[in-house]
Amino acid sequence: MNVDEIIRHIETIDSFKRYGKIKKVVGLTVESKGPDCSIGDLCYIHLPHNEKVAAEVVGFKEEYILLMPFTKVQRISPGSIVEATGKPLTIKAGKSLIGHVLDALGNPLDGSPLPKGLSKVLSENDPPNPLTKPPIKEPMAVGIRAIDGLLTIGKGQRVGIFAGSGVGKSTLLGMIAKHAATDINIIALIGERGREVREFVERDLGEEGLKKSIVVAATSDQSALMRIKAAYTATAIAEYFRDKGFNVMFMMDSVTRVAMAQREIGLAIGEPPTTKGYPPSVFALLPKMLERTGTNANGSITAFYTVLVDGDDFNEPIADTVRGILDGHIVLDRTLANKGQYPAINVIKSVSRLMNQIVTEKHRKIANEVREILSTYMEAEDLINIGAYKRGSSQKIDLAIRLYPKILSYLQQDIDEKDSLEESLQKLFHLIEKGDG
């Protein structure tokens, strides 16, 4: 930058600082008279002893501005000064963050300083133009036989993992992070218990997985805004690496808790609850956030979003909305988990919408055969278990009885067991060819 450019830059700088004053605090929101600002702008609320709290503009009420602080509001009082920054939240991203666990604002969770050499990026961005997204043509190996063989995922595909609590979502994500053939993993842990964050990093992800991962965590005790920001921050970091040409694996656990955080914010600023207590802003947020991942002209973000289904109800509003946005869904079945099958993927209820476009004809045909055999066995399982089925009554059921133990063995996989895409396909082909013989 030469001297003339520096002078022009100085002349265009807005040298005024804009301030307002707190009038009252109602629930999660702070009402302020001024300053001039826009929705989404970052502000600072000044406290005694030269402290300040970051807050975001979330709405307006007559002449008042509605702010939501990132942290607790205990020390905010009437008359506290509000300073406007005139810009939204920015975070920092770069390769030196790999191996770190970050908070919702992109700072190391252990309190250490940020590494050097990072670039500033906006935490909230618009999804890529659909006409600039290259089509997905290449399969992505995630190292899990049930997915690679029967629910093949494409590079840049977005998939939901639907499950009730305690069925193995976090374990499955850890396996994918360790085994998937990607350049880098970005993992967002939203609304988790504090205990679970460290457990996931040390047990599920492990040292091997952390070496190529960046984890962004916002625990359940943090404010609703911090939980939302953690989701945006993780997505922005993933976008940064995609724009650099990386093949990124993005995982969020869970999108349901992001929706719940947005519900808290929406109700706090006066939105009416509509669908089962969720305000309209929740259903506006979900597609905007989920569409940010995927492919663009530079790289790809292959995304897995977990959806926590209350009471194993797979048709509740959030699950139904997310399923309609994403490119496939993997259902973890409590019944299978109770039988000791891990990962407890119900192949019959799961689907990859892009599988037929990215696999060979042979792979597609054999995968359909396996699904048909599993479906036949499950339909006749009760009769088989009580001894009411007589062998020879149906060739399809006889074949299903013969192959079911081998298929079950194929679907089960230990946490540290890894198969490449080629190995998964060879075992799948051998399974059917040997069974038919």
Tab-separated table of C-alpha atoms in Angstrom:
chain	number	residue	atom	x	y	z
A	1	MET	CA	0.000	0.000	0.000
A	2	ASN	CA	1.550	3.336	-1.116
A	3	VAL	CA	1.245	6.720	0.612
A	4	ASP	CA	-1.690	7.933	-1.537
A	5	GLU	CA	-3.684	4.777	-0.734
A	6	ILE	CA	-2.932	5.186	2.978
A	7	ILE	CA	-4.124	8.802	2.875
A	8	ARG	CA	-7.325	7.835	1.040
A	9	HIS	CA	-7.901	5.069	3.599
A	10	ILE	CA	-7.424	7.517	6.505
A	11	GLU	CA	-9.854	9.987	4.897
A	12	THR	CA	-12.594	7.349	4.644
A	13	ILE	CA	-12.250	6.147	8.259
A	14	ASP	CA	-15.229	6.983	10.441
A	15	SER	CA	-13.428	8.528	13.421
A	16	PHE	CA	-16.584	8.942	15.526
A	17	LYS	CA	-17.503	6.530	18.283
A	18	ARG	CA	-21.191	6.046	18.909
A	19	TYR	CA	-22.552	5.424	22.387
A	20	GLY	CA	-25.866	4.664	24.014
A	21	LYS	CA	-27.190	4.028	27.518
A	22	ILE	CA	-28.795	0.971	29.082
A	23	LYS	CA	-32.436	1.563	30.075
A	24	LYS	CA	-33.465	-1.856	31.368
A	25	VAL	CA	-32.765	-5.581	31.300
A	26	VAL	CA	-35.649	-7.970	30.582
A	27	GLY	CA	-34.826	-11.660	30.784
A	28	LEU	CA	-32.050	-12.397	28.290
A	29	THR	CA	-32.230	-9.040	26.511
A	30	VAL	CA	-30.847	-5.604	27.306
A	31	GLU	CA	-32.710	-2.489	26.136
A	32	SER	CA	-30.580	0.501	25.228
A	33	LYS	CA	-31.324	4.059	24.089
A	34	GLY	CA	-28.889	4.288	21.195
A	35	PRO	CA	-26.310	3.979	19.727
A	36	ASP	CA	-26.854	3.975	15.941
A	37	CYS	CA	-26.360	0.382	14.785
A	38	SER	CA	-27.834	-2.421	12.678
A	39	ILE	CA	-29.097	-5.947	13.303
A	40	GLY	CA	-26.139	-8.275	13.859
A	41	ASP	CA	-23.706	-5.514	14.836
A	42	LEU	CA	-21.265	-6.143	17.672
A	43	CYS	CA	-21.485	-3.734	20.625
A	44	TYR	CA	-19.659	-3.428	23.936
A	45	ILE	CA	-21.422	-2.748	27.237
A	46	HIS	CA	-19.035	-0.936	29.597
A	47	LEU	CA	-19.011	-2.093	33.229
A	48	PRO	CA	-17.264	-0.686	36.346
A	49	HIS	CA	-13.486	-1.158	36.723
A	50	ASN	CA	-12.860	-0.728	32.960
A	51	GLU	CA	-14.511	-4.033	32.093
A	52	LYS	CA	-16.735	-4.517	29.077
A	53	VAL	CA	-19.098	-7.214	27.820
A	54	ALA	CA	-19.610	-8.040	24.138
A	55	ALA	CA	-23.220	-8.050	22.938
A	56	GLU	CA	-25.033	-8.347	19.645
A	57	VAL	CA	-27.927	-6.306	18.282
A	58	VAL	CA	-30.831	-8.770	17.935
A	59	GLY	CA	-33.780	-6.433	17.417
A	60	PHE	CA	-35.474	-3.092	17.992
A	61	LYS	CA	-38.413	-2.038	20.163
A	62	GLU	CA	-39.788	1.423	19.389
A	63	GLU	CA	-36.780	3.750	19.910
A	64	TYR	CA	-34.838	1.172	21.919
A	65	ILE	CA	-32.190	-1.259	20.714
A	66	LEU	CA	-32.416	-4.871	21.902
A	67	LEU	CA	-29.021	-6.349	22.743
A	68	MET	CA	-28.119	-9.849	23.815
A	69	PRO	CA	-24.811	-10.196	25.715
A	70	PHE	CA	-22.477	-13.074	24.938
A	71	THR	CA	-21.900	-13.660	28.647
A	72	LYS	CA	-23.801	-13.132	31.913
A	73	VAL	CA	-25.702	-9.907	32.606
A	74	GLN	CA	-25.356	-9.729	36.410
A	75	ARG	CA	-23.192	-6.559	36.564
A	76	ILE	CA	-25.064	-4.582	33.911
A	77	SER	CA	-26.953	-1.658	35.461
A	78	PRO	CA	-29.203	1.214	34.271
A	79	GLY	CA	-27.059	3.892	32.681
A	80	SER	CA	-24.243	1.546	31.628
A	81	ILE	CA	-22.623	2.846	28.447
A	82	VAL	CA	-23.088	0.908	25.184
A	83	GLU	CA	-20.414	1.353	22.511
A	84	ALA	CA	-21.175	0.490	18.876
A	85	THR	CA	-18.481	-1.032	16.678
A	86	GLY	CA	-20.460	-0.624	13.443
A	87	LYS	CA	-19.571	-4.110	12.237
A	88	PRO	CA	-20.530	-7.740	12.912
A	89	LEU	CA	-18.421	-10.280	14.788
A	90	THR	CA	-15.213	-11.336	13.070
A	91	ILE	CA	-13.058	-14.307	14.003
A	92	LYS	CA	-9.625	-15.540	12.997
A	93	ALA	CA	-8.839	-18.671	10.997
A	94	GLY	CA	-5.711	-20.357	9.728
A	95	LYS	CA	-3.684	-23.584	9.668
A	96	SER	CA	-2.059	-22.807	13.020
A	97	LEU	CA	-5.439	-23.450	14.711
A	98	ILE	CA	-5.229	-27.159	13.869
A	99	GLY	CA	-5.082	-29.220	17.053
A	100	HIS	CA	-6.763	-26.496	19.153
A	101	VAL	CA	-10.092	-26.453	20.981
A	102	LEU	CA	-11.773	-23.049	20.598
A	103	ASP	CA	-14.667	-21.244	22.253
A	104	ALA	CA	-17.641	-19.722	20.421
A	105	LEU	CA	-15.696	-16.545	19.587
A	106	GLY	CA	-12.731	-18.440	18.147
A	107	ASN	CA	-10.373	-18.099	21.133
A	108	PRO	CA	-8.489	-21.101	22.595
A	109	LEU	CA	-10.617	-22.690	25.314
A	110	ASP	CA	-7.584	-23.336	27.526
A	111	GLY	CA	-6.905	-19.580	27.818
A	112	SER	CA	-3.716	-19.601	25.750
A	113	PRO	CA	-3.138	-16.794	23.215
A	114	LEU	CA	-4.209	-17.221	19.614
A	115	PRO	CA	-1.442	-18.499	17.308
A	116	LYS	CA	0.095	-16.009	14.897
A	117	GLY	CA	-0.452	-15.869	11.152
A	118	LEU	CA	-4.256	-16.028	11.196
A	119	SER	CA	-6.674	-14.266	8.846
A	120	LYS	CA	-9.817	-12.367	9.819
A	121	VAL	CA	-13.099	-13.812	8.551
A	122	LEU	CA	-16.750	-12.952	9.155
A	123	SER	CA	-18.588	-15.492	11.288
A	124	GLU	CA	-21.823	-15.085	9.297
A	125	ASN	CA	-21.763	-15.469	5.514
A	126	ASP	CA	-24.305	-16.130	2.812
A	127	PRO	CA	-24.440	-19.626	1.267
A	128	PRO	CA	-22.600	-19.998	-2.068
A	129	ASN	CA	-24.495	-19.184	-5.246
A	130	PRO	CA	-26.109	-22.488	-6.350
A	131	LEU	CA	-24.864	-21.976	-9.928
A	132	THR	CA	-21.240	-21.793	-8.714
A	133	LYS	CA	-21.435	-25.150	-6.888
A	134	PRO	CA	-19.746	-27.936	-8.868
A	135	PRO	CA	-21.786	-31.172	-8.997
A	136	ILE	CA	-20.742	-33.931	-6.589
A	137	LYS	CA	-19.217	-36.815	-8.549
A	138	GLU	CA	-16.525	-38.305	-6.306
A	139	PRO	CA	-17.192	-40.681	-3.385
A	140	MET	CA	-15.764	-39.826	0.033
A	141	ALA	CA	-14.344	-42.642	2.173
A	142	VAL	CA	-15.333	-42.189	5.832
A	143	GLY	CA	-13.752	-45.461	7.022
A	144	ILE	CA	-17.034	-47.001	8.234
A	145	ARG	CA	-18.200	-50.039	6.264
A	146	ALA	CA	-21.933	-49.511	6.782
A	147	ILE	CA	-21.657	-46.003	5.291
A	148	ASP	CA	-19.025	-46.587	2.592
A	149	GLY	CA	-20.661	-49.788	1.373
A	150	LEU	CA	-24.404	-49.142	1.691
A	151	LEU	CA	-24.790	-45.358	2.176
A	152	THR	CA	-21.908	-44.009	0.120
A	153	ILE	CA	-21.250	-40.314	0.716
A	154	GLY	CA	-19.978	-37.914	-1.945
A	155	LYS	CA	-17.234	-35.317	-1.448
A	156	GLY	CA	-19.154	-32.166	-0.549
A	157	GLN	CA	-22.376	-33.938	0.490
A	158	ARG	CA	-24.327	-32.854	3.599
A	159	VAL	CA	-25.790	-35.641	5.731
A	160	GLY	CA	-27.814	-35.759	8.940
A	161	ILE	CA	-27.222	-38.311	11.711
A	162	PHE	CA	-30.566	-38.809	13.469
A	163	ALA	CA	-30.682	-40.459	16.883
A	164	GLY	CA	-32.069	-40.320	20.383
A	165	SER	CA	-29.802	-39.718	23.355
A	166	GLY	CA	-27.205	-42.362	24.219
A	167	VAL	CA	-27.295	-44.276	20.920
A	168	GLY	CA	-23.720	-43.485	19.844
A	169	LYS	CA	-23.717	-40.206	17.886
A	170	SER	CA	-20.527	-38.843	19.442
A	171	THR	CA	-18.730	-42.169	19.047
A	172	LEU	CA	-19.707	-42.309	15.359
A	173	LEU	CA	-18.453	-38.747	14.803
A	174	GLY	CA	-15.163	-39.624	16.482
A	175	MET	CA	-14.751	-42.639	14.189
A	176	ILE	CA	-15.447	-40.520	11.110
A	177	ALA	CA	-12.980	-37.828	12.248
A	178	LYS	CA	-10.208	-40.421	12.747
A	179	HIS	CA	-10.851	-42.571	9.683
A	180	ALA	CA	-12.192	-40.245	6.938
A	181	ALA	CA	-9.923	-39.442	4.003
A	182	THR	CA	-9.988	-35.644	4.451
A	183	ASP	CA	-7.431	-32.857	4.751
A	184	ILE	CA	-8.898	-31.329	7.921
A	185	ASN	CA	-11.810	-31.797	10.336
A	186	ILE	CA	-13.824	-28.913	11.800
A	187	ILE	CA	-15.954	-30.127	14.712
A	188	ALA	CA	-18.635	-28.025	16.416
A	189	LEU	CA	-19.855	-29.233	19.821
A	190	ILE	CA	-22.987	-27.225	20.591
A	191	GLY	CA	-24.819	-27.394	23.908
A	192	GLU	CA	-22.823	-30.348	25.207
A	193	ARG	CA	-22.328	-31.040	28.901
A	194	GLY	CA	-19.009	-29.645	30.108
A	195	ARG	CA	-17.796	-33.145	30.945
A	196	GLU	CA	-18.493	-34.381	27.417
A	197	VAL	CA	-16.273	-31.863	25.634
A	198	ARG	CA	-13.053	-33.180	27.152
A	199	GLU	CA	-14.277	-36.779	26.879
A	200	PHE	CA	-14.969	-36.327	23.164
A	201	VAL	CA	-11.576	-34.728	22.508
A	202	GLU	CA	-9.577	-37.297	24.491
A	203	ARG	CA	-11.622	-40.499	24.058
A	204	ASP	CA	-13.696	-40.303	20.857
A	205	LEU	CA	-11.400	-38.061	18.800
A	206	GLY	CA	-8.116	-39.095	20.363
A	207	GLU	CA	-4.620	-37.820	19.677
A	208	GLU	CA	-4.693	-39.149	16.114
A	209	GLY	CA	-7.933	-37.349	15.267
A	210	LEU	CA	-6.965	-34.071	16.973
A	211	LYS	CA	-3.812	-33.801	14.829
A	212	LYS	CA	-5.980	-32.861	11.833
A	213	SER	CA	-8.919	-31.236	13.623
A	214	ILE	CA	-10.143	-27.912	14.981
A	215	VAL	CA	-12.831	-28.211	17.678
A	216	VAL	CA	-15.247	-25.362	18.499
A	217	ALA	CA	-17.233	-25.893	21.701
A	218	ALA	CA	-20.061	-24.073	23.478
A	219	THR	CA	-21.403	-25.926	26.506
A	220	SER	CA	-25.012	-26.045	27.704
A	221	ASP	CA	-24.362	-23.575	30.542
A	222	GLN	CA	-23.361	-20.810	28.116
A	223	SER	CA	-25.806	-18.264	26.740
A	224	ALA	CA	-28.042	-19.054	23.782
A	225	LEU	CA	-26.154	-16.472	21.709
A	226	MET	CA	-22.808	-18.166	22.428
A	227	ARG	CA	-24.234	-21.494	21.273
A	228	ILE	CA	-25.439	-19.913	18.033
A	229	LYS	CA	-22.087	-18.173	17.537
A	230	ALA	CA	-20.185	-21.443	18.047
A	231	ALA	CA	-22.108	-22.949	15.123
A	232	TYR	CA	-21.391	-19.905	12.944
A	233	THR	CA	-17.730	-19.741	13.990
A	234	ALA	CA	-17.109	-23.409	13.162
A	235	THR	CA	-18.871	-23.029	9.804
A	236	ALA	CA	-16.830	-19.903	8.985
A	237	ILE	CA	-13.550	-21.720	9.750
A	238	ALA	CA	-14.647	-24.590	7.492
A	239	GLU	CA	-15.461	-22.076	4.722
A	240	TYR	CA	-12.019	-20.502	5.112
A	241	PHE	CA	-10.277	-23.832	4.475
A	242	ARG	CA	-12.646	-24.715	1.628
A	243	ASP	CA	-11.799	-21.416	-0.075
A	244	LYS	CA	-8.110	-22.355	0.250
A	245	GLY	CA	-8.791	-25.536	-1.751
A	246	PHE	CA	-8.953	-28.030	1.130
A	247	ASN	CA	-11.172	-31.097	1.297
A	248	VAL	CA	-12.877	-30.333	4.633
A	249	MET	CA	-14.879	-32.655	6.906
A	250	PHE	CA	-17.353	-30.627	8.980
A	251	MET	CA	-19.274	-32.123	11.918
A	252	MET	CA	-21.825	-30.468	14.176
A	253	ASP	CA	-23.238	-32.089	17.318
A	254	SER	CA	-25.982	-31.110	17.418
A	255	VAL	CA	-28.063	-28.934	15.097
A	256	THR	CA	-31.050	-29.524	17.411
A	257	ARG	CA	-29.345	-27.559	20.190
A	258	VAL	CA	-28.622	-24.736	17.750
A	259	ALA	CA	-32.349	-24.621	16.981
A	260	MET	CA	-33.147	-24.615	20.708
A	261	ALA	CA	-30.736	-21.701	21.238
A	262	GLN	CA	-32.417	-19.743	18.452
A	263	ARG	CA	-35.786	-20.528	20.044
A	264	GLU	CA	-34.553	-18.940	23.293
A	265	ILE	CA	-33.433	-15.825	21.427
A	266	GLY	CA	-36.599	-15.583	19.340
A	267	LEU	CA	-38.931	-15.878	22.323
A	268	ALA	CA	-36.826	-13.399	24.335
A	269	ILE	CA	-37.229	-10.657	21.691
A	270	GLY	CA	-40.956	-11.239	21.353
A	271	GLU	CA	-41.389	-13.662	18.438
A	272	PRO	CA	-44.586	-15.723	18.612
A	273	PRO	CA	-44.133	-19.476	19.091
A	274	THR	CA	-45.591	-21.329	16.100
A	275	THR	CA	-44.657	-24.950	15.364
A	276	LYS	CA	-44.471	-26.830	18.689
A	277	GLY	CA	-43.056	-23.817	20.486
A	278	TYR	CA	-40.450	-22.899	17.838
A	279	PRO	CA	-40.654	-19.315	16.461
A	280	PRO	CA	-40.354	-18.632	12.705
A	281	SER	CA	-36.705	-17.493	12.993
A	282	VAL	CA	-35.633	-21.091	13.771
A	283	PHE	CA	-36.906	-22.328	10.423
A	284	ALA	CA	-35.260	-19.366	8.680
A	285	LEU	CA	-31.914	-20.030	10.404
A	286	LEU	CA	-31.650	-23.751	9.568
A	287	PRO	CA	-31.459	-23.590	5.742
A	288	LYS	CA	-29.215	-20.524	5.852
A	289	MET	CA	-26.748	-22.308	8.135
A	290	LEU	CA	-26.912	-25.769	6.532
A	291	GLU	CA	-26.570	-24.462	2.963
A	292	ARG	CA	-23.234	-22.785	3.782
A	293	THR	CA	-21.453	-26.143	3.612
A	294	GLY	CA	-21.046	-28.223	0.450
A	295	THR	CA	-18.933	-27.528	-2.620
A	296	ASN	CA	-17.738	-24.350	-4.254
A	297	ALA	CA	-15.312	-23.559	-7.076
A	298	ASN	CA	-12.259	-23.936	-4.793
A	299	GLY	CA	-12.879	-26.942	-2.509
A	300	SER	CA	-15.487	-28.923	-0.635
A	301	ILE	CA	-17.027	-29.265	2.824
A	302	THR	CA	-18.463	-32.710	3.483
A	303	ALA	CA	-20.795	-32.170	6.435
A	304	PHE	CA	-22.358	-34.410	9.082
A	305	TYR	CA	-25.010	-32.802	11.303
A	306	THR	CA	-26.378	-34.759	14.242
A	307	VAL	CA	-30.056	-34.321	15.067
A	308	LEU	CA	-31.191	-35.225	18.581
A	309	VAL	CA	-34.713	-36.608	18.283
A	310	ASP	CA	-36.748	-36.340	21.490
A	311	GLY	CA	-38.322	-39.638	22.469
A	312	ASP	CA	-36.999	-41.194	19.227
A	313	ASP	CA	-39.663	-39.197	17.310
A	314	PHE	CA	-38.102	-38.818	13.862
A	315	ASN	CA	-40.972	-36.612	12.646
A	316	GLU	CA	-40.625	-33.793	15.189
A	317	PRO	CA	-40.283	-30.311	13.576
A	318	ILE	CA	-36.496	-29.871	13.660
A	319	ALA	CA	-35.754	-33.409	12.439
A	320	ASP	CA	-38.330	-33.045	9.667
A	321	THR	CA	-36.965	-29.667	8.534
A	322	VAL	CA	-33.309	-30.754	8.576
A	323	ARG	CA	-34.093	-33.982	6.714
A	324	GLY	CA	-35.720	-31.918	3.958
A	325	ILE	CA	-32.664	-29.649	3.575
A	326	LEU	CA	-29.789	-32.152	3.648
A	327	ASP	CA	-28.603	-34.621	1.004
A	328	GLY	CA	-29.267	-37.743	3.045
A	329	HIS	CA	-29.837	-39.067	6.526
A	330	ILE	CA	-28.315	-41.809	8.691
A	331	VAL	CA	-30.615	-43.185	11.380
A	332	LEU	CA	-29.116	-44.632	14.569
A	333	ASP	CA	-31.593	-47.150	15.981
A	334	ARG	CA	-31.924	-47.709	19.725
A	335	THR	CA	-33.230	-51.241	19.103
A	336	LEU	CA	-30.020	-52.153	17.263
A	337	ALA	CA	-27.903	-50.532	19.981
A	338	ASN	CA	-29.737	-52.581	22.618
A	339	LYS	CA	-28.792	-55.712	20.662
A	340	GLY	CA	-25.122	-54.715	20.792
A	341	GLN	CA	-24.754	-53.628	17.159
A	342	TYR	CA	-22.326	-50.702	16.901
A	343	PRO	CA	-22.440	-48.431	15.072
A	344	ALA	CA	-26.219	-48.833	15.411
A	345	ILE	CA	-26.977	-47.674	11.848
A	346	ASN	CA	-30.378	-48.754	10.567
A	347	VAL	CA	-29.489	-49.166	6.898
A	348	ILE	CA	-33.132	-49.660	5.844
A	349	LYS	CA	-34.275	-46.329	7.318
A	350	SER	CA	-31.177	-44.438	6.119
A	351	VAL	CA	-30.521	-43.005	2.666
A	352	SER	CA	-27.777	-41.206	0.751
A	353	ARG	CA	-29.473	-39.168	-1.969
A	354	LEU	CA	-26.312	-38.948	-4.080
A	355	MET	CA	-25.190	-42.580	-3.836
A	356	ASN	CA	-26.589	-43.664	-7.208
A	357	GLN	CA	-24.765	-40.799	-8.937
A	358	ILE	CA	-21.291	-41.532	-7.538
A	359	VAL	CA	-20.998	-45.334	-7.383
A	360	THR	CA	-20.526	-47.979	-10.065
A	361	GLU	CA	-23.416	-50.033	-11.409
A	362	LYS	CA	-22.080	-53.156	-9.681
A	363	HIS	CA	-21.797	-51.378	-6.322
A	364	ARG	CA	-25.309	-49.944	-6.605
A	365	LYS	CA	-26.813	-53.301	-7.541
A	366	ILE	CA	-25.134	-55.228	-4.701
A	367	ALA	CA	-25.932	-52.527	-2.125
A	368	ASN	CA	-29.610	-52.731	-3.132
A	369	GLU	CA	-29.475	-56.537	-2.809
A	370	VAL	CA	-28.079	-56.285	0.728
A	371	ARG	CA	-30.744	-53.756	1.715
A	372	GLU	CA	-33.443	-56.032	0.282
A	373	ILE	CA	-32.080	-59.041	2.201
A	374	LEU	CA	-31.987	-57.017	5.446
A	375	SER	CA	-35.540	-55.805	4.853
A	376	THR	CA	-36.761	-59.354	4.186
A	377	TYR	CA	-35.148	-60.642	7.369
A	378	MET	CA	-36.565	-57.838	9.519
A	379	GLU	CA	-40.080	-58.437	8.175
A	380	ALA	CA	-39.864	-62.139	8.991
A	381	GLU	CA	-37.788	-61.804	12.182
A	382	ASP	CA	-40.668	-62.369	14.602
A	383	LEU	CA	-41.758	-65.534	12.794
A	384	ILE	CA	-38.164	-66.802	12.693
A	385	ASN	CA	-37.551	-66.115	16.385
A	386	ILE	CA	-40.654	-67.985	17.599
A	387	GLY	CA	-39.998	-70.912	15.253
A	388	ALA	CA	-43.149	-70.334	13.161
A	389	TYR	CA	-41.270	-70.125	9.869
A	390	LYS	CA	-40.531	-73.396	8.059
A	391	ARG	CA	-37.451	-73.482	5.885
A	392	GLY	CA	-38.267	-73.891	2.205
A	393	SER	CA	-41.457	-71.815	2.393
A	394	SER	CA	-39.751	-68.812	0.769
A	395	GLN	CA	-36.452	-68.684	-1.122
A	396	LYS	CA	-36.028	-64.998	-0.214
A	397	ILE	CA	-36.433	-65.640	3.515
A	398	ASP	CA	-34.151	-68.687	3.336
A	399	LEU	CA	-31.461	-66.549	1.683
A	400	ALA	CA	-31.983	-63.812	4.285
A	401	ILE	CA	-31.601	-66.319	7.168
A	402	ARG	CA	-28.382	-67.647	5.644
A	403	LEU	CA	-26.794	-64.245	4.932
A	404	TYR	CA	-28.051	-62.190	7.889
A	405	PRO	CA	-25.240	-63.175	10.333
A	406	LYS	CA	-22.608	-62.310	7.689
A	407	ILE	CA	-24.281	-58.986	6.878
A	408	LEU	CA	-24.511	-58.190	10.589
A	409	SER	CA	-20.799	-58.924	10.976
A	410	TYR	CA	-20.116	-56.574	8.036
A	411	LEU	CA	-22.168	-53.758	9.606
A	412	GLN	CA	-20.554	-54.053	13.039
A	413	GLN	CA	-17.261	-52.231	13.454
A	414	ASP	CA	-14.992	-51.554	16.413
A	415	ILE	CA	-14.087	-47.961	17.262
A	416	ASP	CA	-10.437	-48.337	16.207
A	417	GLU	CA	-11.159	-50.594	13.211
A	418	LYS	CA	-10.655	-48.831	9.883
A	419	ASP	CA	-11.399	-50.026	6.342
A	420	SER	CA	-10.588	-48.105	3.193
A	421	LEU	CA	-13.320	-47.625	0.602
A	422	GLU	CA	-11.799	-50.384	-1.527
A	423	GLU	CA	-11.674	-52.807	1.408
A	424	SER	CA	-15.291	-52.055	2.334
A	425	LEU	CA	-16.432	-52.711	-1.244
A	426	GLN	CA	-14.415	-55.929	-1.570
A	427	LYS	CA	-15.979	-57.302	1.618
A	428	LEU	CA	-19.434	-56.251	0.421
A	429	PHE	CA	-19.024	-57.893	-2.989
A	430	HIS	CA	-17.562	-61.051	-1.449
A	431	LEU	CA	-20.482	-61.195	0.970
A	432	ILE	CA	-23.123	-61.453	-1.757
A	433	GLU	CA	-21.115	-63.479	-4.291
A	434	LYS	CA	-20.222	-66.083	-1.641
A	435	GLY	CA	-23.767	-66.104	-0.237
A	436	ASP	CA	-25.371	-66.688	-3.615
A	437	GLY	CA	-23.023	-69.538	-4.378
